[in-house]
Structure formats: C-alpha cells, structure tokens
CSV table of N, CA and C in Angstrom, one decimal:
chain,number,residue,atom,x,y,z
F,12,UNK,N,95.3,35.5,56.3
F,12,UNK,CA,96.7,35.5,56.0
F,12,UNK,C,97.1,36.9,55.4
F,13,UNK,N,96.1,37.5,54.7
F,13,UNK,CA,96.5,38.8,54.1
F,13,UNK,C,96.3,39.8,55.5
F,14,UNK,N,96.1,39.9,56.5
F,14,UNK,CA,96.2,40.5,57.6
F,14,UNK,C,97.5,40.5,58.7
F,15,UNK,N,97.9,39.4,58.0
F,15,UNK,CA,98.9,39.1,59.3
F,15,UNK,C,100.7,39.7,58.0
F,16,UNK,N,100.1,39.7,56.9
F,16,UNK,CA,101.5,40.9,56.2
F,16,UNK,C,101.5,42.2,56.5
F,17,UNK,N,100.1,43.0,56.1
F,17,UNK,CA,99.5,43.9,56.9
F,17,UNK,C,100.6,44.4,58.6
F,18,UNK,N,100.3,43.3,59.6
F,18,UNK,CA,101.3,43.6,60.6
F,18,UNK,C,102.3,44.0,60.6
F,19,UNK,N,103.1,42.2,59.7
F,19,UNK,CA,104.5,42.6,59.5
F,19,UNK,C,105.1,43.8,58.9
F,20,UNK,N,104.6,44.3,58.0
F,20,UNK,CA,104.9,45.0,57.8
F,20,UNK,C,104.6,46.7,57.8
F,21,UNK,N,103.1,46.7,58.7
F,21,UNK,CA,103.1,48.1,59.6
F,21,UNK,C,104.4,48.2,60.4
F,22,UNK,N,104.7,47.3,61.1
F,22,UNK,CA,105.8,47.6,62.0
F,22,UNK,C,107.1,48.2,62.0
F,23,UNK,N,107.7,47.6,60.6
F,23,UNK,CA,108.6,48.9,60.2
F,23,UNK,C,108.7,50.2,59.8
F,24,UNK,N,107.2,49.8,59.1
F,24,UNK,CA,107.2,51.4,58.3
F,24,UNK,C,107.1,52.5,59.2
F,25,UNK,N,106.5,52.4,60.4
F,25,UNK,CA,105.9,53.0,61.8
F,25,UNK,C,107.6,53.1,62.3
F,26,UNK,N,108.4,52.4,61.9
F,26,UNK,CA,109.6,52.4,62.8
F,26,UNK,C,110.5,53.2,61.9
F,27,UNK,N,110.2,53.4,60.4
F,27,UNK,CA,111.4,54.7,59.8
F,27,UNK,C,110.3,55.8,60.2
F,28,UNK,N,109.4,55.7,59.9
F,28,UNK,CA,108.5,57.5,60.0
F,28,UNK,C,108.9,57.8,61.6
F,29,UNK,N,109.2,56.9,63.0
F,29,UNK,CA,109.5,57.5,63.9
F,29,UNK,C,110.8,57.9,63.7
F,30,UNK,N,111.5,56.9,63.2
F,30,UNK,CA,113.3,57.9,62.8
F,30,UNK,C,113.6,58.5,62.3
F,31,UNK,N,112.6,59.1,60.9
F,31,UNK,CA,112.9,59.9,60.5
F,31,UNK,C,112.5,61.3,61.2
F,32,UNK,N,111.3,60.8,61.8
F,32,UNK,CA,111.2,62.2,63.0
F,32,UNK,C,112.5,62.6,63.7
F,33,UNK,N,112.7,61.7,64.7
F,33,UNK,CA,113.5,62.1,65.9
F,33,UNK,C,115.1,62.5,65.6
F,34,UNK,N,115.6,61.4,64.3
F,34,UNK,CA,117.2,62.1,63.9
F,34,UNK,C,117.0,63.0,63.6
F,35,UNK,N,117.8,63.9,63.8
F,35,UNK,CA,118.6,65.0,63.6
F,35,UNK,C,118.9,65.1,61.8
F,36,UNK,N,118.6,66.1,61.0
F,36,UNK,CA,119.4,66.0,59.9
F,36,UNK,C,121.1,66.6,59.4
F,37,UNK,N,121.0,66.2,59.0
F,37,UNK,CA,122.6,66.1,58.0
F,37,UNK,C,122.6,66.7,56.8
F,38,UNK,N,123.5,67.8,57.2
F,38,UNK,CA,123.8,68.5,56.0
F,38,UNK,C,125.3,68.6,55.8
F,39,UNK,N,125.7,69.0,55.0
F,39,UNK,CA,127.7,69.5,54.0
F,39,UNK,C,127.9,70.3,54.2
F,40,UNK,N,128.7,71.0,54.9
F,40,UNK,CA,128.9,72.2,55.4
F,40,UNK,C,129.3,73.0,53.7
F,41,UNK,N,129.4,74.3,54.1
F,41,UNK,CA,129.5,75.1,52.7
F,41,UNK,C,131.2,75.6,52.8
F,42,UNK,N,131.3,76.5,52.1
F,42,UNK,CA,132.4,77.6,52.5
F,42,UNK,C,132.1,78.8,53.4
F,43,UNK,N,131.0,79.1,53.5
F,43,UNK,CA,130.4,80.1,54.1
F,43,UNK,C,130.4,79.2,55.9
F,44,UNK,N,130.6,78.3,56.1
F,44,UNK,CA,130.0,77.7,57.5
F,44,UNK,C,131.5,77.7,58.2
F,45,UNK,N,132.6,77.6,57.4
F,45,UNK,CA,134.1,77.9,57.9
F,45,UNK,C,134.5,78.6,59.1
F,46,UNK,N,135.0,78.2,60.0
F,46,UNK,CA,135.5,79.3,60.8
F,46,UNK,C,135.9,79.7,61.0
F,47,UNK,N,137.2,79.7,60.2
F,47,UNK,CA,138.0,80.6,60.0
F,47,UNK,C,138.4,80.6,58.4
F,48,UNK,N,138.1,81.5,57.6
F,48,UNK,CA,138.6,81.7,56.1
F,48,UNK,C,139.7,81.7,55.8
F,49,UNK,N,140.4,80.8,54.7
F,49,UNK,CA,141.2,81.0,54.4
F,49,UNK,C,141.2,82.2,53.3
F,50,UNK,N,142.5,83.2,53.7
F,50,UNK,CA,142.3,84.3,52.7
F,50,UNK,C,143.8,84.6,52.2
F,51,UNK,N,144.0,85.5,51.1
F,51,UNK,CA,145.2,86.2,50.5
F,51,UNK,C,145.5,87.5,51.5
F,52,UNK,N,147.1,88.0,51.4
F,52,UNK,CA,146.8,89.0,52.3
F,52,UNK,C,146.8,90.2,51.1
F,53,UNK,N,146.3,90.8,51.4
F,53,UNK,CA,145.6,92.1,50.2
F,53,UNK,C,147.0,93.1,49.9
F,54,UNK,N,147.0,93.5,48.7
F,54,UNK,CA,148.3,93.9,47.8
F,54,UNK,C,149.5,93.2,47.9
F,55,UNK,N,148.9,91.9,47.6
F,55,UNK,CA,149.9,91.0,47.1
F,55,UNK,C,150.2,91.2,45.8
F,56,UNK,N,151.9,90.9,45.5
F,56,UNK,CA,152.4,91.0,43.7
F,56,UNK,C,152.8,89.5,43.8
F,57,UNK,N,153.1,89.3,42.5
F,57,UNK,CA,153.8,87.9,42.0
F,57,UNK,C,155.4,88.3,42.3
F,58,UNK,N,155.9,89.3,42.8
F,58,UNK,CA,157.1,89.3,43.0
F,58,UNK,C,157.9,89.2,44.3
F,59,UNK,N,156.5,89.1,45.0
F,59,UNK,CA,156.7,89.4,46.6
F,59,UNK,C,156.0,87.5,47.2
F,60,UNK,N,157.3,86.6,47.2
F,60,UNK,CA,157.0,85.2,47.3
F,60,UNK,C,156.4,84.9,49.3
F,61,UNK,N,156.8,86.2,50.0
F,61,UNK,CA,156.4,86.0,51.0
F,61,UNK,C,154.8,86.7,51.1
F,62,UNK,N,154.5,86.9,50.2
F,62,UNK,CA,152.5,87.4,50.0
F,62,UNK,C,151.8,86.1,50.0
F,63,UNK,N,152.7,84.9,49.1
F,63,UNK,CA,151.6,83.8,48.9
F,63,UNK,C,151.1,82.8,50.1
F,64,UNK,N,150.7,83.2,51.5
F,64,UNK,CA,150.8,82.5,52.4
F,64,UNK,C,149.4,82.3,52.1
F,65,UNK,N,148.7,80.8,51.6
F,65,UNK,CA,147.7,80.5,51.6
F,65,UNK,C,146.5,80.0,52.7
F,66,UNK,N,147.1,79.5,53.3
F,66,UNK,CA,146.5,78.6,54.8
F,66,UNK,C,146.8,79.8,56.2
F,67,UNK,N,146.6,80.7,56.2
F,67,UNK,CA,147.1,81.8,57.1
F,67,UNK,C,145.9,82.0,57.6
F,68,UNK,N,145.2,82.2,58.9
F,68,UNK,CA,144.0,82.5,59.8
F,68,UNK,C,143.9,84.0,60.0
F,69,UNK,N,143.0,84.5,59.6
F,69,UNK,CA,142.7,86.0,60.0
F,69,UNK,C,141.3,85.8,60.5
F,70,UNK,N,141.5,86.5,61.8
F,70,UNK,CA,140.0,86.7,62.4
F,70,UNK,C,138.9,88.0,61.6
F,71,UNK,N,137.7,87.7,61.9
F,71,UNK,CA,136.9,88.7,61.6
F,71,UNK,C,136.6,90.5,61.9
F,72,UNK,N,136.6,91.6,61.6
F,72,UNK,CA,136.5,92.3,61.8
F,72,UNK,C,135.0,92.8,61.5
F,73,UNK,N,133.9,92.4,61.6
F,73,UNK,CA,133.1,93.7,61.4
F,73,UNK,C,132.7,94.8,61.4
F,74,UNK,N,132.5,95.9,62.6
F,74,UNK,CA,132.9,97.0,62.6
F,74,UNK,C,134.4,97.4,62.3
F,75,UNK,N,135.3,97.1,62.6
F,75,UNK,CA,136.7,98.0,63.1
F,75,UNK,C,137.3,97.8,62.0
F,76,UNK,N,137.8,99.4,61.6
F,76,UNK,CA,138.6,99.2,60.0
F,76,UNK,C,140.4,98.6,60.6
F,77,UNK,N,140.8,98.7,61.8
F,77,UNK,CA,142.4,98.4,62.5
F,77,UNK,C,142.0,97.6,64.0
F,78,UNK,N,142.3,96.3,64.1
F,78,UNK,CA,141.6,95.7,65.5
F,78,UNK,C,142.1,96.5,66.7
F,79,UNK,N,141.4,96.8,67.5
F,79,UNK,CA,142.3,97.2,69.2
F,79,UNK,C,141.9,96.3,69.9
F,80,UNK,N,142.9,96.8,71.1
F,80,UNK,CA,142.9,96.2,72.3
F,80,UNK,C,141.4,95.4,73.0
F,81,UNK,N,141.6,94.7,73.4
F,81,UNK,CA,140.1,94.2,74.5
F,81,UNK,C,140.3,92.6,74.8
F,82,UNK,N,139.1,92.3,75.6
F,82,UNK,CA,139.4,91.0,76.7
F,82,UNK,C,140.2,90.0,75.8
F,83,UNK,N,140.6,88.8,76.5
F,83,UNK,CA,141.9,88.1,75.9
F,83,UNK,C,140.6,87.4,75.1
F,84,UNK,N,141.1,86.3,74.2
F,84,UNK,CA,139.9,85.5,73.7
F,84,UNK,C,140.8,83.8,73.9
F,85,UNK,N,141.8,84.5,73.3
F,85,UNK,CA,143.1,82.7,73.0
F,85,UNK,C,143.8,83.0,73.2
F,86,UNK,N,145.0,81.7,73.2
F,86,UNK,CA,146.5,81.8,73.1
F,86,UNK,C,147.3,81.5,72.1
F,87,UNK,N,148.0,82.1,71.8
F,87,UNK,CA,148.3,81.4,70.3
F,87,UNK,C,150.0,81.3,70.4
F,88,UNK,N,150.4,80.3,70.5
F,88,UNK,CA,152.2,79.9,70.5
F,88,UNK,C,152.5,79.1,69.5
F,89,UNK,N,153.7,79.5,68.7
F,89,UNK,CA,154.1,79.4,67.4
F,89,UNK,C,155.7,80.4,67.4
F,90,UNK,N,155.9,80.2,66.0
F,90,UNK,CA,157.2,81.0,65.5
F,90,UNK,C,156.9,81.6,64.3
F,91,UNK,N,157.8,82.8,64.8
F,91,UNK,CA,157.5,83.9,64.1
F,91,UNK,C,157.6,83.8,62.6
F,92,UNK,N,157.3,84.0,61.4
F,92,UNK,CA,157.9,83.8,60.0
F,92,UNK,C,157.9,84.7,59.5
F,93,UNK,N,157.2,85.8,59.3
F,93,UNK,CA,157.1,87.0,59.1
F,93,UNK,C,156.8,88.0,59.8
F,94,UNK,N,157.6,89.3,59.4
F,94,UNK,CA,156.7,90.4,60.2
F,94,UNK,C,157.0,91.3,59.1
F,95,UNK,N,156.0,92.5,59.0
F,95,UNK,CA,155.1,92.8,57.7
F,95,UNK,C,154.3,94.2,58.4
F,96,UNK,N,155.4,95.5,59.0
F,96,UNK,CA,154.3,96.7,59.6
F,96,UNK,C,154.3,96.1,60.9
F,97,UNK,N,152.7,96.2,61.2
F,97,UNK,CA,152.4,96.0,62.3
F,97,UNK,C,151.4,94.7,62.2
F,98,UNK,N,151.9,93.9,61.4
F,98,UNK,CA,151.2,92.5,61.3
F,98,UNK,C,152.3,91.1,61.7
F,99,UNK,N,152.6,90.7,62.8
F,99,UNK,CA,153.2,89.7,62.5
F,99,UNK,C,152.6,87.9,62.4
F,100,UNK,N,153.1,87.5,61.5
F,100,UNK,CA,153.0,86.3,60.7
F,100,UNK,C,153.2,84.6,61.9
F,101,UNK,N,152.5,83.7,62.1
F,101,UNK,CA,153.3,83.4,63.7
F,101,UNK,C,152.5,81.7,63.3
F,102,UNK,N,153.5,81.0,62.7
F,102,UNK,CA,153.0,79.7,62.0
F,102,UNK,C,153.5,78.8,64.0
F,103,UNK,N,151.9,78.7,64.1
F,103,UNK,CA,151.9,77.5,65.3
F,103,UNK,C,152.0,76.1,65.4
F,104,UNK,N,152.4,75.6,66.1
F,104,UNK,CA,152.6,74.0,66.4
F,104,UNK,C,151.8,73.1,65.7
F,105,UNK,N,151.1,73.5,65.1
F,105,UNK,CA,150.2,72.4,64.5
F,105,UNK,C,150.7,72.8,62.6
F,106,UNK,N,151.1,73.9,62.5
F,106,UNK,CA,151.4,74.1,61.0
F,106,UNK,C,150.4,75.5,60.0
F,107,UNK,N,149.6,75.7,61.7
F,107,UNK,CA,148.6,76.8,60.5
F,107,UNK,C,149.3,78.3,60.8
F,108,UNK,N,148.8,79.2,59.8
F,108,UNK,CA,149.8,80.5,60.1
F,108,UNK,C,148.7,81.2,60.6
F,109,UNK,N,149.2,82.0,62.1
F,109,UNK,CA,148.0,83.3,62.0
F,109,UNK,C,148.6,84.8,62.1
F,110,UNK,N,148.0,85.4,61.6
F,110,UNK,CA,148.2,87.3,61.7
F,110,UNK,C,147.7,87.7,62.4
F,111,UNK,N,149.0,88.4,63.5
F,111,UNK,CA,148.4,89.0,65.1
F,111,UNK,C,148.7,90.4,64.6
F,112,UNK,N,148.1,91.2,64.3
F,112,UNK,CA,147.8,92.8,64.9
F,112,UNK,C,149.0,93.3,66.0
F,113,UNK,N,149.9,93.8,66.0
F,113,UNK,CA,150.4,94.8,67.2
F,113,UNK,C,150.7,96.3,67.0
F,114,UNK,N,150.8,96.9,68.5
F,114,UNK,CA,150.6,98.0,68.3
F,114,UNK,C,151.6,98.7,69.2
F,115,UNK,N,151.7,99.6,69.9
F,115,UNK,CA,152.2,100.4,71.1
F,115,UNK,C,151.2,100.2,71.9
F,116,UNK,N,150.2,99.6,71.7
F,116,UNK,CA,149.8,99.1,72.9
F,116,UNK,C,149.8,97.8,73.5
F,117,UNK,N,150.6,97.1,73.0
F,117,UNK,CA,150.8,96.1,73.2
F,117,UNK,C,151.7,95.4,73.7
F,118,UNK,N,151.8,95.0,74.7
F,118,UNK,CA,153.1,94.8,75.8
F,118,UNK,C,154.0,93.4,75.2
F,119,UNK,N,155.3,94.4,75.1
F,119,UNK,CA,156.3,93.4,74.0
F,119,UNK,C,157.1,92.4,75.3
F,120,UNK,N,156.5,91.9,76.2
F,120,UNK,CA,157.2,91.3,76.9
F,120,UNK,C,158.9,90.5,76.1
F,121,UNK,N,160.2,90.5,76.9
F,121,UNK,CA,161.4,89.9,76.7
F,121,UNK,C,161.6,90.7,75.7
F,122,UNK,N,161.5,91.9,75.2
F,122,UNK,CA,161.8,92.9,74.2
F,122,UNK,C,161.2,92.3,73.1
F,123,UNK,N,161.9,93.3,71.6
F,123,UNK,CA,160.9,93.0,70.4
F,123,UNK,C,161.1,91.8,70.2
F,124,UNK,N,160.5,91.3,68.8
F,124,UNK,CA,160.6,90.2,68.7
F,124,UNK,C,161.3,90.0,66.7
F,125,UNK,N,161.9,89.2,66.3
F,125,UNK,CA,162.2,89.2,65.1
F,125,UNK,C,162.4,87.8,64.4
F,126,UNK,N,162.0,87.6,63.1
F,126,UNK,CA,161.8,86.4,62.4
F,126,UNK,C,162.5,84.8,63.1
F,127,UNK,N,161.8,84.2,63.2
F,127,UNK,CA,162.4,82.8,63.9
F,127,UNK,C,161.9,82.8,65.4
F,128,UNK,N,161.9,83.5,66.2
F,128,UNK,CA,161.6,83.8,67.3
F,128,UNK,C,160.4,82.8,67.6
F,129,UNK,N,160.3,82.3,69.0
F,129,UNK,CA,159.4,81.4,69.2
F,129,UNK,C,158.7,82.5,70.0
F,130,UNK,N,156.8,82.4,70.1
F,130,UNK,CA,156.4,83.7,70.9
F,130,UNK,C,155.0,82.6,71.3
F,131,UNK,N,154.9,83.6,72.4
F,131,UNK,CA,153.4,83.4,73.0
F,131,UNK,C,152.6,84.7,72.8
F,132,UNK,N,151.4,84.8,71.9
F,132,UNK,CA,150.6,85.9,72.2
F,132,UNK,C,149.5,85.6,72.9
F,133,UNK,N,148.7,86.4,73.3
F,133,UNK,CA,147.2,86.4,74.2
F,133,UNK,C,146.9,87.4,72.9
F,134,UNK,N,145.4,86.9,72.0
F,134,UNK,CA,144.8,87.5,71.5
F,134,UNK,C,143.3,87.9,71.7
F,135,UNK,N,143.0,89.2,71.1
F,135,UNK,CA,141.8,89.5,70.9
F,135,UNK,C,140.9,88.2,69.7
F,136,UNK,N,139.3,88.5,69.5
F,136,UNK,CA,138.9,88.2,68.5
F,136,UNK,C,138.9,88.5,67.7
F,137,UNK,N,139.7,89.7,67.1
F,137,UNK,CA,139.9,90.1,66.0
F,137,UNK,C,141.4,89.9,65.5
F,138,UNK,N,142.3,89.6,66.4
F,138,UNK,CA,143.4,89.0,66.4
F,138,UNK,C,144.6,90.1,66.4
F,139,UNK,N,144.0,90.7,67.3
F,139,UNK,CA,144.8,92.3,68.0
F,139,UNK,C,145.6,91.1,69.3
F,140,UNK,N,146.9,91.2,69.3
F,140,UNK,CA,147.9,90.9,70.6
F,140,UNK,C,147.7,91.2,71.8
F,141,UNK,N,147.3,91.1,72.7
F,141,UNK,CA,147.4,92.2,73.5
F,141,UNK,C,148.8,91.8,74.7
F,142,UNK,N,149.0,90.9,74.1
F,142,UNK,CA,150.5,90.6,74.8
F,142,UNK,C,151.2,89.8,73.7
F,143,UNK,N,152.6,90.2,74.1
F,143,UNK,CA,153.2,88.9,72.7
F,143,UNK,C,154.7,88.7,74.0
F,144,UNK,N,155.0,87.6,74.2
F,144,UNK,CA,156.2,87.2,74.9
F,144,UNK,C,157.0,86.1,74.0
C-alpha cells in the first residue's frame, strides 16, 4: 500500500518539473523595456503651458545630434497641435502626440502646413519627415 502512494504521487511531481522546464518564463516589464519613452521637451518653463506635453513620442537618436533624412520607417496621420522651429507636434487618431523633425529637405506636399491642419507624414526612425502632406 505504501507503494502504490509512491505512484500516485510520482506522477505529478514528474508533471510540474516537466512544466516547469518547457514554459516559458514571465517577467514585468520595467521602464527601461518601453518602446517608446515618454519624455519632457527640454527647456521647458512653467510659463510656457504648451511645454507640458506629457504623453508625446520621441524616437531614439543615438548617434545624430539633428535626425536626417533616410528610408521611410512609418506613417503617422494626425493633426497638427503645435509647431515649435523645426519640430512639429502632430497628436494622431488614437490620442498620442508625436514630434516629427522637418527640414528643407523635406517635401511640404499641398504647401506649409499650420496648427489644426490634418497631415500625413512618412517618417524616419528617428522621426525626421521625410514627407509631410
């Protein structure tokens, strides 16, 4: 009788040590695993209420201190909310804001473009325009 518990209960234990093998583990992603950061835009004042755009998408730059031109990566269609230099501000269909880079090299299809404006850009990964309509 003391053999036949022995069984019963080899048979599970044999059946988590295989699961625990073969799943996959699970982890919490961090802040670091983000894909896109949420960030401040840099020389912001408290007096300037259009600086506090918190949920705004900026792509990564590693080398390049100003993004340029190169292959398309996305499309990004939205309306315009700001423009700020040569950064404009472009909150899309779903509610997130991103900052496209333009330049003179950047083809302003249907002429410029100015706050409210609905646009289509083709972006870089760095989030250089390389077209804005």
């Amino acid at each position: 009788m003391h053999t036949a518990y022995k069984g019963i209960l080899s048979a599970p234990l044999w059946g988590l040590i295989i699961l625990s093998m073969i799943a996959p583990s699970v982890t919490v992603a961090g802040p670091q695993d983000r894909k896109h950061a949420v960030t401040q835009p840099s020389g912001s004042t408290a007096s300037e209420p259009d600086d506090s755009v918190t949920n705004a998408y900026t792509f990564s730059r590693p080398s390049q201190s100003t993004p340029r031109p190169g292959p398309a990566w996305k499309t990004i269609g939205g309306t315009v909310t700001r423009i700020k230099g040569d950064t404009y501000t472009v909150e899309d269909y779903e509610g997130n804001q991103v900052h496209l880079h333009v330049s003179r090299e950047t083809k302003h299809l249907r002429g410029q473009k100015k706050v409210g404006d609905r646009v289509r850009a083709e972006i870089t990964r760095d989030g250089f325009a390389n077209s804005i309509q």
